[in-house]
Amino acid sequence: MFPALRIGFAAASRGCSVLYVGSYRGIENRFTRELPFAFDKVHAEPVGRPFTPRGVKGLLRLLRAQKEALRILNAFEPDVVFGTGGYASAPV
């Protein structure tokens, strides 16, 4: 998260439009008021082991998060997408 925020701050300081997409449950929610750029969220969660009840539920949530991310990206129309890994960046 922090490398992405540093890049977001640098891009915003150069006049770029920046949108940070994170998770509803992630720690990035603590920093949203301090950001000089837009922040949006998806319902991303860790998937877990795929062939368990929790894993199946996680995969279904991933599909939901992908639909949310697609809606966000279509509205923002980015020229570049940068991900730093983790369960919140997977759908985006």
mmCIF file of C-alpha atoms in Angstrom:
data_model
loop_
_atom_site.group_PDB
_atom_site.id
_atom_site.type_symbol
_atom_site.label_atom_id
_atom_site.label_comp_id
_atom_site.label_asym_id
_atom_site.label_seq_id
_atom_site.Cartn_x
_atom_site.Cartn_y
_atom_site.Cartn_z
ATOM 1 C CA MET A 1 0.000 0.000 0.000
ATOM 2 C CA PHE A 2 2.691 2.525 0.923
ATOM 3 C CA PRO A 3 4.610 2.243 -2.387
ATOM 4 C CA ALA A 4 1.337 2.859 -4.227
ATOM 5 C CA LEU A 5 0.579 5.889 -2.064
ATOM 6 C CA ARG A 6 4.054 7.337 -2.699
ATOM 7 C CA ILE A 7 3.560 6.954 -6.446
ATOM 8 C CA GLY A 8 0.073 8.462 -6.149
ATOM 9 C CA PHE A 9 1.416 11.470 -4.226
ATOM 10 C CA ALA A 10 4.203 11.966 -6.794
ATOM 11 C CA ALA A 11 1.816 11.731 -9.743
ATOM 12 C CA ALA A 12 -0.730 14.075 -8.113
ATOM 13 C CA SER A 13 2.014 16.616 -7.375
ATOM 14 C CA ARG A 14 2.801 16.628 -11.114
ATOM 15 C CA GLY A 15 -0.801 17.371 -12.057
ATOM 16 C CA CYS A 16 -1.943 13.840 -12.890
ATOM 17 C CA SER A 17 -5.433 12.648 -12.015
ATOM 18 C CA VAL A 18 -4.982 9.764 -9.593
ATOM 19 C CA LEU A 19 -7.484 7.251 -8.267
ATOM 20 C CA TYR A 20 -6.431 4.815 -5.554
ATOM 21 C CA VAL A 21 -8.606 1.700 -5.442
ATOM 22 C CA GLY A 22 -8.452 -0.293 -2.240
ATOM 23 C CA SER A 23 -10.496 -2.704 -0.189
ATOM 24 C CA TYR A 24 -13.333 -1.934 2.193
ATOM 25 C CA ARG A 25 -11.531 -3.971 4.836
ATOM 26 C CA GLY A 26 -7.969 -2.789 4.140
ATOM 27 C CA ILE A 27 -5.842 -0.440 6.232
ATOM 28 C CA GLU A 28 -5.852 2.081 3.388
ATOM 29 C CA ASN A 29 -9.225 3.277 4.691
ATOM 30 C CA ARG A 30 -7.381 4.953 7.573
ATOM 31 C CA PHE A 31 -5.586 7.312 5.179
ATOM 32 C CA THR A 32 -8.373 8.357 2.802
ATOM 33 C CA ARG A 33 -8.942 11.802 4.331
ATOM 34 C CA GLU A 34 -5.274 12.693 3.920
ATOM 35 C CA LEU A 35 -4.989 11.794 0.244
ATOM 36 C CA PRO A 36 -4.675 14.555 -2.359
ATOM 37 C CA PHE A 37 -6.409 12.271 -4.855
ATOM 38 C CA ALA A 38 -9.564 10.191 -5.204
ATOM 39 C CA PHE A 39 -10.072 6.911 -3.372
ATOM 40 C CA ASP A 40 -12.565 4.162 -4.210
ATOM 41 C CA LYS A 41 -13.175 0.704 -2.774
ATOM 42 C CA VAL A 42 -14.026 -2.816 -3.872
ATOM 43 C CA HIS A 43 -15.223 -5.723 -1.758
ATOM 44 C CA ALA A 44 -11.930 -7.617 -2.092
ATOM 45 C CA GLU A 45 -10.883 -10.192 0.481
ATOM 46 C CA PRO A 46 -8.276 -12.943 0.660
ATOM 47 C CA VAL A 47 -9.393 -15.960 -1.344
ATOM 48 C CA GLY A 48 -7.924 -18.742 0.768
ATOM 49 C CA ARG A 49 -7.684 -22.378 -0.300
ATOM 50 C CA PRO A 50 -9.805 -22.776 -3.438
ATOM 51 C CA PHE A 51 -11.410 -26.165 -2.680
ATOM 52 C CA THR A 52 -12.801 -25.317 0.739
ATOM 53 C CA PRO A 53 -16.088 -23.594 1.621
ATOM 54 C CA ARG A 54 -14.152 -20.470 2.610
ATOM 55 C CA GLY A 55 -12.150 -20.624 -0.631
ATOM 56 C CA VAL A 56 -15.274 -20.942 -2.788
ATOM 57 C CA LYS A 57 -16.816 -17.996 -0.953
ATOM 58 C CA GLY A 58 -13.592 -16.038 -1.520
ATOM 59 C CA LEU A 59 -13.639 -16.791 -5.246
ATOM 60 C CA LEU A 60 -17.240 -15.594 -5.505
ATOM 61 C CA ARG A 61 -16.264 -12.399 -3.694
ATOM 62 C CA LEU A 62 -13.378 -11.979 -6.124
ATOM 63 C CA LEU A 63 -15.821 -12.095 -9.036
ATOM 64 C CA ARG A 64 -17.962 -9.456 -7.306
ATOM 65 C CA ALA A 65 -14.897 -7.284 -6.722
ATOM 66 C CA GLN A 66 -13.897 -7.642 -10.387
ATOM 67 C CA LYS A 67 -17.292 -6.297 -11.462
ATOM 68 C CA GLU A 68 -16.911 -3.385 -9.037
ATOM 69 C CA ALA A 69 -13.384 -2.673 -10.295
ATOM 70 C CA LEU A 70 -14.560 -2.730 -13.908
ATOM 71 C CA ARG A 71 -17.280 -0.187 -13.074
ATOM 72 C CA ILE A 72 -14.721 2.040 -11.317
ATOM 73 C CA LEU A 73 -12.173 1.802 -14.139
ATOM 74 C CA ASN A 74 -14.775 2.450 -16.843
ATOM 75 C CA ALA A 75 -15.890 5.586 -15.003
ATOM 76 C CA PHE A 76 -12.335 6.875 -14.383
ATOM 77 C CA GLU A 77 -10.875 5.844 -17.789
ATOM 78 C CA PRO A 78 -7.234 5.586 -16.670
ATOM 79 C CA ASP A 79 -4.272 5.776 -19.026
ATOM 80 C CA VAL A 80 -2.171 3.680 -16.648
ATOM 81 C CA VAL A 81 -3.018 1.139 -13.946
ATOM 82 C CA PHE A 82 -0.409 0.332 -11.311
ATOM 83 C CA GLY A 83 -0.805 -2.490 -8.800
ATOM 84 C CA THR A 84 1.401 -3.347 -5.841
ATOM 85 C CA GLY A 85 0.007 -6.808 -5.180
ATOM 86 C CA GLY A 86 -2.323 -8.108 -2.550
ATOM 87 C CA TYR A 87 -5.939 -9.127 -2.573
ATOM 88 C CA ALA A 88 -7.242 -5.597 -3.253
ATOM 89 C CA SER A 89 -5.178 -5.172 -6.415
ATOM 90 C CA ALA A 90 -6.162 -8.522 -7.958
ATOM 91 C CA PRO A 91 -9.665 -7.453 -9.098
ATOM 92 C CA VAL A 92 -8.380 -4.151 -10.442
#
